[in-house]
Coordinates of C-alpha atoms in Angstrom, one line a residue:
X1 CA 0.0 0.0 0.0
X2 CA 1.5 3.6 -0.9
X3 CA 1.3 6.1 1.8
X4 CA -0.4 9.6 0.7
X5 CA 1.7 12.4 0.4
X6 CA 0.4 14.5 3.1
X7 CA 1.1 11.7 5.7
X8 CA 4.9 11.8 4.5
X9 CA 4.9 15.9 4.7
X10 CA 3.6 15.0 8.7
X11 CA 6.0 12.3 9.4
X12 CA 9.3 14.3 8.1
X13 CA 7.6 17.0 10.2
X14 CA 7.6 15.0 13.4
X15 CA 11.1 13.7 12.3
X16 CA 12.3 17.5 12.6
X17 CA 10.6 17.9 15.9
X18 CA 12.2 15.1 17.2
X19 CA 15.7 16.0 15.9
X20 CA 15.6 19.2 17.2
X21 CA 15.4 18.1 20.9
X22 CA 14.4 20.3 23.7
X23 CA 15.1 23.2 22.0
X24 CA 13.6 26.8 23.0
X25 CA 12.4 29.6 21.6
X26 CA 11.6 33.1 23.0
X27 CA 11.2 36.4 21.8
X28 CA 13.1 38.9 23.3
X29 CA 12.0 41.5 25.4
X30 CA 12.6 44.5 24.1
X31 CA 12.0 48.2 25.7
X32 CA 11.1 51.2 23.8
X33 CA 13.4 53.6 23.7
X34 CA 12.9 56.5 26.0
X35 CA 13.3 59.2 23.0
X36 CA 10.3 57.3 21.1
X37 CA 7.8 58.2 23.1
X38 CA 6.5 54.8 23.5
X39 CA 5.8 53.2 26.8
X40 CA 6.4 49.6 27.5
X41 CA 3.9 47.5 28.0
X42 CA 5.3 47.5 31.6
X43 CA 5.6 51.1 32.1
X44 CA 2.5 52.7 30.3
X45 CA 2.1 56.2 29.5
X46 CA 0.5 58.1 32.2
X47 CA -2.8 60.6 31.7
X48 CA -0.9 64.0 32.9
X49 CA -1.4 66.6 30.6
X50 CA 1.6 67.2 28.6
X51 CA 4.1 70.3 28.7
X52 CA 4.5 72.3 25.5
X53 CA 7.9 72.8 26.1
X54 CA 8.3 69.0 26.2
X55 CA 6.9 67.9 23.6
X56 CA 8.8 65.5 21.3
X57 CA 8.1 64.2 17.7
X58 CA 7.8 60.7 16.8
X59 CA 8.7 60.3 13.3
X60 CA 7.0 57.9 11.1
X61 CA 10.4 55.4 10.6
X62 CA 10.1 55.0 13.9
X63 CA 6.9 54.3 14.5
X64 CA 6.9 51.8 11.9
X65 CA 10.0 50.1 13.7
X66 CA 8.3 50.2 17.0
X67 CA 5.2 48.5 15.2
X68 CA 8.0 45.6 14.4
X69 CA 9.5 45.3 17.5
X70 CA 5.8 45.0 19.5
X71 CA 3.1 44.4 17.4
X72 CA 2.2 40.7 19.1
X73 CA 1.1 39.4 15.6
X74 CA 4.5 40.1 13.8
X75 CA 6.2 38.7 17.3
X76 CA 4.8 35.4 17.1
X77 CA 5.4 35.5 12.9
X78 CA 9.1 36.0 14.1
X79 CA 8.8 32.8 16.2
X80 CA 7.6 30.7 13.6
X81 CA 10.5 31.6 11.3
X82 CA 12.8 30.7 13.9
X83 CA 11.5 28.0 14.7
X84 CA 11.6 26.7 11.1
X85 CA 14.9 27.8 11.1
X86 CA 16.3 25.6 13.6
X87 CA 14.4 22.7 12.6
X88 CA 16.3 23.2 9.4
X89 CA 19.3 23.4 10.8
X90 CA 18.9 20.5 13.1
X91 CA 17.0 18.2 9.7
X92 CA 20.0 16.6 8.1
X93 CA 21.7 15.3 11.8
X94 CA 18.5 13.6 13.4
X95 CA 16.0 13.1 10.8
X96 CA 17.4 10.2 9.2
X97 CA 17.5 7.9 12.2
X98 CA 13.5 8.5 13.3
X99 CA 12.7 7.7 9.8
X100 CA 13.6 3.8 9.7
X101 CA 11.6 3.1 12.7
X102 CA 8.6 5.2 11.6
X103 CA 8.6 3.6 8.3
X104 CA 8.6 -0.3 10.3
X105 CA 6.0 1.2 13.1
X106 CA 3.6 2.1 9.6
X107 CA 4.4 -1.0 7.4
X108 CA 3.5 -2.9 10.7
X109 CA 0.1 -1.6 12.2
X110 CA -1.4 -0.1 9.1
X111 CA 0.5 -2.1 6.6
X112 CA 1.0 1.6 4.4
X113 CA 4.6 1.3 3.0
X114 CA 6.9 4.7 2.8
X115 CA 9.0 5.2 -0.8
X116 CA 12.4 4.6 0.2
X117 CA 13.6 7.7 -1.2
X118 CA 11.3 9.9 1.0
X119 CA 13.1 9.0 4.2
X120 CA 16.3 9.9 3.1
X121 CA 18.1 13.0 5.0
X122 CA 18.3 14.6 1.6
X123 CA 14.5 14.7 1.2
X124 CA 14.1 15.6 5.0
X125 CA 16.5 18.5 4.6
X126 CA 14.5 19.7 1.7
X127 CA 11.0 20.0 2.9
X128 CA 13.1 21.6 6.0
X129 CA 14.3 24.1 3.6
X130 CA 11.0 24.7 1.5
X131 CA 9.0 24.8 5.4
X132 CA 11.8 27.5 6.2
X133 CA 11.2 29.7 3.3
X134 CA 7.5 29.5 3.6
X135 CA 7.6 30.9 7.4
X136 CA 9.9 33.5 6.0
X137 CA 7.6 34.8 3.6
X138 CA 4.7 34.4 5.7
X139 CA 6.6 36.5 8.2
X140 CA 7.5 39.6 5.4
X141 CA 3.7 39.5 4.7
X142 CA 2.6 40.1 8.0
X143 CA 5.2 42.7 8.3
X144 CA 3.8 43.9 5.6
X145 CA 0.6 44.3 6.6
X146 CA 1.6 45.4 9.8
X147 CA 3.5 48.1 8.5
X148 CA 0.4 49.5 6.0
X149 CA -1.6 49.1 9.1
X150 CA 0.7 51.8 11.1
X151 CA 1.3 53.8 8.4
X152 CA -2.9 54.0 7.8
X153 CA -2.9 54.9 12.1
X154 CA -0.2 57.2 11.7
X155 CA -1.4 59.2 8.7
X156 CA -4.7 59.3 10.5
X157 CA -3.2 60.8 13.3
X158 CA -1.3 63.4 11.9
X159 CA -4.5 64.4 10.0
X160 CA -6.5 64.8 12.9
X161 CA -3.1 67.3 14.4
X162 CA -2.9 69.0 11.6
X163 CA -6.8 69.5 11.6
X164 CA -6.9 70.5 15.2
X165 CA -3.9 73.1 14.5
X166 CA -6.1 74.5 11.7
X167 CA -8.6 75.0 13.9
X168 CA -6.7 76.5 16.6
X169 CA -5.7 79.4 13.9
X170 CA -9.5 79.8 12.9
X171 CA -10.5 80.5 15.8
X172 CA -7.0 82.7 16.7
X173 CA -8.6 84.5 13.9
X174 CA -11.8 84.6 15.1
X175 CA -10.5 86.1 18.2
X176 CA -8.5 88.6 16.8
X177 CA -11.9 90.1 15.0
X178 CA -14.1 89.7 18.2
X179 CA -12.0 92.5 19.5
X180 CA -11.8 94.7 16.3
X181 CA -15.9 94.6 15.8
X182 CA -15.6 95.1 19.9
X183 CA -13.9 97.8 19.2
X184 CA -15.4 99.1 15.9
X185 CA -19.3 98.9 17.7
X186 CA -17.9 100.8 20.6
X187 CA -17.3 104.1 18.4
X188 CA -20.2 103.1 16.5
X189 CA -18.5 102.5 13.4
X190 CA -20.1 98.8 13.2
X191 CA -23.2 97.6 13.9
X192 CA -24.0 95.1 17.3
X193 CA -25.6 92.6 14.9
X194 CA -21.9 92.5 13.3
X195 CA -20.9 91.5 17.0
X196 CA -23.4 89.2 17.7
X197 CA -22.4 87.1 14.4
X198 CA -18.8 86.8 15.3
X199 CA -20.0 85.8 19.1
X200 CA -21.8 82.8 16.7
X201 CA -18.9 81.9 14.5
X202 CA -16.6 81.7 17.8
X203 CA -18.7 79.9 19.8
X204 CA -18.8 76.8 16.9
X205 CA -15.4 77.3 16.0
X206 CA -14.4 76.3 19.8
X207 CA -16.9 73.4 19.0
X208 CA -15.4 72.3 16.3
X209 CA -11.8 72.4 17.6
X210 CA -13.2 70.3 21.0
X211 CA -14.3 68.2 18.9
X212 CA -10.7 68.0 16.6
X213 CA -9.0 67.3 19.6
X214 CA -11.1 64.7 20.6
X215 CA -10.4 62.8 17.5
X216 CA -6.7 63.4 18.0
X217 CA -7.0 61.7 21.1
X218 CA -8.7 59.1 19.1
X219 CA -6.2 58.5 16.3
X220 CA -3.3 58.2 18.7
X221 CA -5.0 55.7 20.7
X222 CA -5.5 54.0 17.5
X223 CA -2.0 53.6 16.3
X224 CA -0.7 52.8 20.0
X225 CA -3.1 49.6 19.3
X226 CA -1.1 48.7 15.8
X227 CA 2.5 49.4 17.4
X228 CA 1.4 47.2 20.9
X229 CA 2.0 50.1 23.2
X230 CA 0.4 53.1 24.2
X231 CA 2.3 56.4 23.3
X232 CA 3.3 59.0 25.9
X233 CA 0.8 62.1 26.2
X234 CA 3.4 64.7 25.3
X235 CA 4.8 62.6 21.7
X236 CA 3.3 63.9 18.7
X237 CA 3.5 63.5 14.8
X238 CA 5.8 64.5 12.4
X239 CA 3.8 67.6 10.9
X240 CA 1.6 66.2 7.7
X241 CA 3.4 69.0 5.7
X242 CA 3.6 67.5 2.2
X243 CA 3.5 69.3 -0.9
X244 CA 3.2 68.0 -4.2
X245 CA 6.3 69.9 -5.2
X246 CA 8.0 67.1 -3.2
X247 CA 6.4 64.0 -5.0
X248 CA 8.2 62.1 -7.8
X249 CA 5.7 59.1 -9.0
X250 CA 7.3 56.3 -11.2
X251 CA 6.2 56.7 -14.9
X252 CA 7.3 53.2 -15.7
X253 CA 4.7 50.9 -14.7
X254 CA 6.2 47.7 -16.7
X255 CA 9.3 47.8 -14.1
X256 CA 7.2 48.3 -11.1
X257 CA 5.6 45.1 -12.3
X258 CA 9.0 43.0 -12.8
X259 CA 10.4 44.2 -9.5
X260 CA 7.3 42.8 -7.5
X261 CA 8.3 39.5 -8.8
X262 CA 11.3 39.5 -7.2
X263 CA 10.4 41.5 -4.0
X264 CA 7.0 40.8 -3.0
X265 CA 6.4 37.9 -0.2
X266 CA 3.3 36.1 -1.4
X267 CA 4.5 35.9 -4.8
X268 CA 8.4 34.1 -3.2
X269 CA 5.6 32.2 -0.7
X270 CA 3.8 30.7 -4.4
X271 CA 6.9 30.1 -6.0
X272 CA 8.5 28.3 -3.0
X273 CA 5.1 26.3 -2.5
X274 CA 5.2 25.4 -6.1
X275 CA 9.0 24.7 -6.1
X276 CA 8.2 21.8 -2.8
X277 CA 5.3 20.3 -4.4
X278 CA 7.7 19.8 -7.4
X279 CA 10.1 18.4 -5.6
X280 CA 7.3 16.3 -3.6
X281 CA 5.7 14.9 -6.5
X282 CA 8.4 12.6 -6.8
X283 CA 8.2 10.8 -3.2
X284 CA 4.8 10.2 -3.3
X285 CA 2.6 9.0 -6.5
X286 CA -0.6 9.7 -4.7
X287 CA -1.7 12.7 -6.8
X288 CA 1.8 14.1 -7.0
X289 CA 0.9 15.5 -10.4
X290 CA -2.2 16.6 -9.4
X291 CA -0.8 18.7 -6.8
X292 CA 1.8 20.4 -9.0
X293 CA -0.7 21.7 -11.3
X294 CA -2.6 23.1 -8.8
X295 CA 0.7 24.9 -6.9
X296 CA 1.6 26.2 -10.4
X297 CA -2.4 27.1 -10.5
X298 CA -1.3 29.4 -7.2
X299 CA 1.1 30.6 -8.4
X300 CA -0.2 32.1 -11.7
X301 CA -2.9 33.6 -10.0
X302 CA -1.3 35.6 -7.6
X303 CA 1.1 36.9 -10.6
X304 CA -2.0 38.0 -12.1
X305 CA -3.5 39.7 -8.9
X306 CA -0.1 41.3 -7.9
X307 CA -0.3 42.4 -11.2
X308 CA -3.7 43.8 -10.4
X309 CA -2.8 45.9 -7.1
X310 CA 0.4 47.3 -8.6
X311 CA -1.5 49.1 -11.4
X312 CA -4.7 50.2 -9.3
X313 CA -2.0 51.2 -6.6
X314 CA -0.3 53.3 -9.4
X315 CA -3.3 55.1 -11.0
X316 CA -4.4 56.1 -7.5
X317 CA -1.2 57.2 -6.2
X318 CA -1.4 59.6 -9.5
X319 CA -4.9 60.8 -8.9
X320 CA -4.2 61.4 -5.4
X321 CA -0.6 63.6 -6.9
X322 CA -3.2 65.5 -8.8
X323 CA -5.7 66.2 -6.4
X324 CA -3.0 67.6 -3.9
X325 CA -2.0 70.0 -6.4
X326 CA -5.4 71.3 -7.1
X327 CA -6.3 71.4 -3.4
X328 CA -3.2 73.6 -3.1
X329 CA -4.5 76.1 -5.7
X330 CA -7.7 76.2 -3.7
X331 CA -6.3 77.2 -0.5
X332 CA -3.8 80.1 -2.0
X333 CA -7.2 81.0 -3.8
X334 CA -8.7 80.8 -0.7
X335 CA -6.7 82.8 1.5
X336 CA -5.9 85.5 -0.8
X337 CA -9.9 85.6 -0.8
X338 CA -10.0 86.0 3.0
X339 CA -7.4 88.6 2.8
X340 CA -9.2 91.0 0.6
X341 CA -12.4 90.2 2.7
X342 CA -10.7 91.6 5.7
X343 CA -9.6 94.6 3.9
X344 CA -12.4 95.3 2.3
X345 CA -14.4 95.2 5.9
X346 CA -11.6 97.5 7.6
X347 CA -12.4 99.8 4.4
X348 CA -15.4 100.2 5.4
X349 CA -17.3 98.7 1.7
X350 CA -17.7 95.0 3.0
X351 CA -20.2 93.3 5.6
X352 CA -19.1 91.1 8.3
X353 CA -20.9 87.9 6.5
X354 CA -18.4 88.1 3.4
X355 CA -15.1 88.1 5.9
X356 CA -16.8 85.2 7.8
X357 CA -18.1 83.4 4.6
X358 CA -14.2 83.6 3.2
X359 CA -12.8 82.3 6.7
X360 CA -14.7 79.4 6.4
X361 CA -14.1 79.0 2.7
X362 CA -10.6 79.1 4.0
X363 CA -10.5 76.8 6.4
X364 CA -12.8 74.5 4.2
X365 CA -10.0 74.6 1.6
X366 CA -7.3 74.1 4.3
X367 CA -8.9 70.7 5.6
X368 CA -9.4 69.7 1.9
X369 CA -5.5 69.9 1.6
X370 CA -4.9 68.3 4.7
X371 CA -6.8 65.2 3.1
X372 CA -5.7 64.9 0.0
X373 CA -1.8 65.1 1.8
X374 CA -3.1 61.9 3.5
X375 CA -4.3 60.2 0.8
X376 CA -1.5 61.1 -1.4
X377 CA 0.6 59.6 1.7
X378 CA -1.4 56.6 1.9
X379 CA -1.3 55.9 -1.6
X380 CA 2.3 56.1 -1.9
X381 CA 2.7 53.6 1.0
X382 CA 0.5 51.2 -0.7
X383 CA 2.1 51.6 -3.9
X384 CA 5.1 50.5 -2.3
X385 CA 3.6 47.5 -0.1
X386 CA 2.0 46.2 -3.6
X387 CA 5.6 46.3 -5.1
X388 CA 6.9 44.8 -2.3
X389 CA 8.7 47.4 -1.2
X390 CA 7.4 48.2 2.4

C-alpha cells in the first residue's frame, strides 16, 4: 500500500521535531526607547497633561519600527520563522535515524509502505528548507501588513493634528476680530448685529476644535493599538506638511511590475510552494501530479492579482498627486480671498458675512488639503507594499 503524500509531509515534520530536541524559543524582550515616546507595556504612559515645552516628535520610521519590535502578531510571525529555522538546521543530523523506525511502526500496524527515497536525509532537509522559506515569507507578509496598518494609524493621526492646528488658527482669527468689531461697535462705526455674528462663529469654532482634539486623542490611541503600546501624552507626529512639489511618482509601470516578482512575499511564498510540491511529486505518487498543477495554478494567479494591485495602486497614487495640487490652488485662492475680505471690511465697503463666509471657505479649503496630503501619503505607501517594497 502507498502512503499519501500528506502523511509523509507529517512524518518528516515530526522527524524534525524530534531531531531538534528540547530546544527553546523566545522572543526577546525589548523596551522602547525613552526618546520614542513609547511606553512599554510595563511602564504605560501616564494621563498627565503634557508640557508644550516638552513635547517631542515621533517620526514615522520610527513608528513603523516600533510597530516591528511589538506588534504581538509580527512577534509570534518571528517565532515561527525561527522556529523553522532551527528545525532546518537540526534536519539533516537527526531526521534520518526516526525515519527507519517510523517507516517499520507504519508498514507494521497499518500495513502503508513509505518510498524509500522519502526518508532519506536529503529529502528531510528539503522540505526543512522549503518549510523555512515558507515561514519566511509568511513573516514579510505580516510585516507587511503590519506596517500599512501603522502607516494607515499614523497618517490618520497626523491628520486629525494637523486639523486641530487648523482650527486653533480659525479661531486665533476669530479672536483677533471679536476684538476689532468690539472695538469698531464701541465708536459706532459697526453695527451690534456684526458683533453678535462673530460671538456665533466663535462659539462653533471652539466646537469644532473640542471636537478635533477629541479625534486626535482618538487617532493616537489608535496607532498605540497597531505598534502594541500606548504612546506617551506629550509625543506627537511628524507635521503632515507635504506638498506636491515634493512627489516624484514612477512613470514606468512595466518595471514596477517586474520588481514585484522579485520582492513581493506572497509571490516568493507561491513560487516556494510550487517549487516543494515539485520536488514532492516525486516521493509520493498519490496525486503528486495533481498537486503540482494546482501549486503552479497558485502561483499564476497571484502573478495576475499582484499584477492587479500594482496598477490600481499606481493610478491612484497619480490621482491622489493631482488632487493635492489642485487642493493647493484652492487654498492660495482661498486665502488670498479672505485677505481681501478683511480689507475690504476694515475699508469700510464690505459686511461682516463676506469676511466670515471667506474664513470658512478658507478653512474649508485648508482641511481639503490636509486630506488629499493623506491620501496622497497613503497611496504612496500602498504603492510601495503592492511592489513589495514596504
Amino acid at each position: 500500500m502507498q502512503i499519501p503524500r500528506s502523511l509523509v509531509l507529517k512524518l518528516a515534520a515530526l522527524s524534525l521535531l524530534v531531531a531538534a530536541g528540547t530546544a527553546s524559543f523566545a522572543a526577546p524582550a525589548a523596551a522602547a526607547p525613552a526618546e520614542t515616546g513609547a511606553s512599554t507595556p510595563e511602564a504605560p504612559a501616564t494621563t498627565s497633561a503634557a508640557d508644550p515645552a516638552s513635547t517631542r516628535v515621533l517620526p514615522l520610521r520610527e513608528a513603523l519600527s516600533l510597530a516591528e519590535r511589538y506588534n504581538p502578531g509580527l512577534r509570534l510571525a518571528a517565532l515561527q520563522m525561527e522556529v523553522a529555522r532551527t528545525a532546518r538546521q537540526a534536519a539533516p543530523a537527526g531526521a534520518p535515524a526516526l525515519a527507519p523506525l517510523a517507516a517499520a511502526y507504519l508498514q507494521a500496524q497499518y500495513g502503508l509502505t513509505i518510498p524509500t527515497e522519502a526518508i532519506t536525509s536529503q529529502a528531510v532537509g528539503q522540505q526543512a528548507t522549503y518549510a523555512y522559506e515558507q515561514a519566511v515569507a509568511q513573516y514579510q507578509t505580516a510585516r507587511q501588513q503590519v506596517r500599512a496598518g501603522a502607516l494607515q494609524a499614523y497618517v490618520e493621526w497626523q491628520k486629525a493634528v494637523a486639523t486641530v492646528e487648523a482650527q486653533r488658527a480659525a479661531l486665533a482669527r476669530t479672536q483677533t476680530q471679536l476684538a476689532n468689531v468690539e472695538a469698531a461697535v464701541a465708536v459706532g462705526s459697526a453695527a451690534p448685529y456684526d458683533l453678535l455674528q462673530v460671538q456665533t462663529a466663535l462659539a462653533g469654532q471652539e466646537a469644532a476644535l473640542a471636537g478635533a482634539e477629541a479625534m486626535e486623542q482618538g487617532a493616537r490611541s489608535a496607532l498605540g493599538q497597531v505598534i502594541g503600546v500606548p504612546l506617551a501624552p506629550d509625543v506627537q507626529p511628524e507635521p503632515l506638511a507635504l506638498s506636491a512639489t515634493e512627489v516624484a511618482l514612477p512613470d514606468d509601470l512595466d518595471a514596477l511590475i517586474d520588481r514585484a516578482i522579485r520582492r513581493r512575499p506572497d509571490l516568493r511564498e507561491a513560487a516556494v510552494q510550487l517549487a516543494g510540491r515539485r520536488q514532492q511529486s516525486g516521493l509520493a505518487t498519490d496525486g503528486g501530479a495533481a498537486a503540482e498543477v494546482q501549486a503552479a495554478s497558485t502561483y499564476g494567479m497571484a502573478l495576475a492579482q499582484a499584477r492587479a494591485e500594482i496598477t490600481r495602486a499606481w493610478l491612484a497614487a497619480r490621482g491622489s498627486l493631482e488632487e493635492l495640487k489642485a487642493r493647493e490652488k484652492a487654498v492660495e485662492m482661498a486665502r488670498e480671498a479672505l485677505r481681501l475680505a478683511e480689507l475690504r471690511y476694515d475699508a469700510g465697503i464690505a459686511t461682516w458675512v463676506e469676511v466670515q463666509s471667506a474664513s470658512a471657505a478658507a478653512l474649508e479649503a485648508e482641511a481639503g488639503r490636509i486630506q488629499a496630503a493623506a491620501n496622497l501619503l497613503v497611496r504612496m505607501m500602498e504603492l510601495s507594499h503592492a511592489v513589495g517594497d514596504g
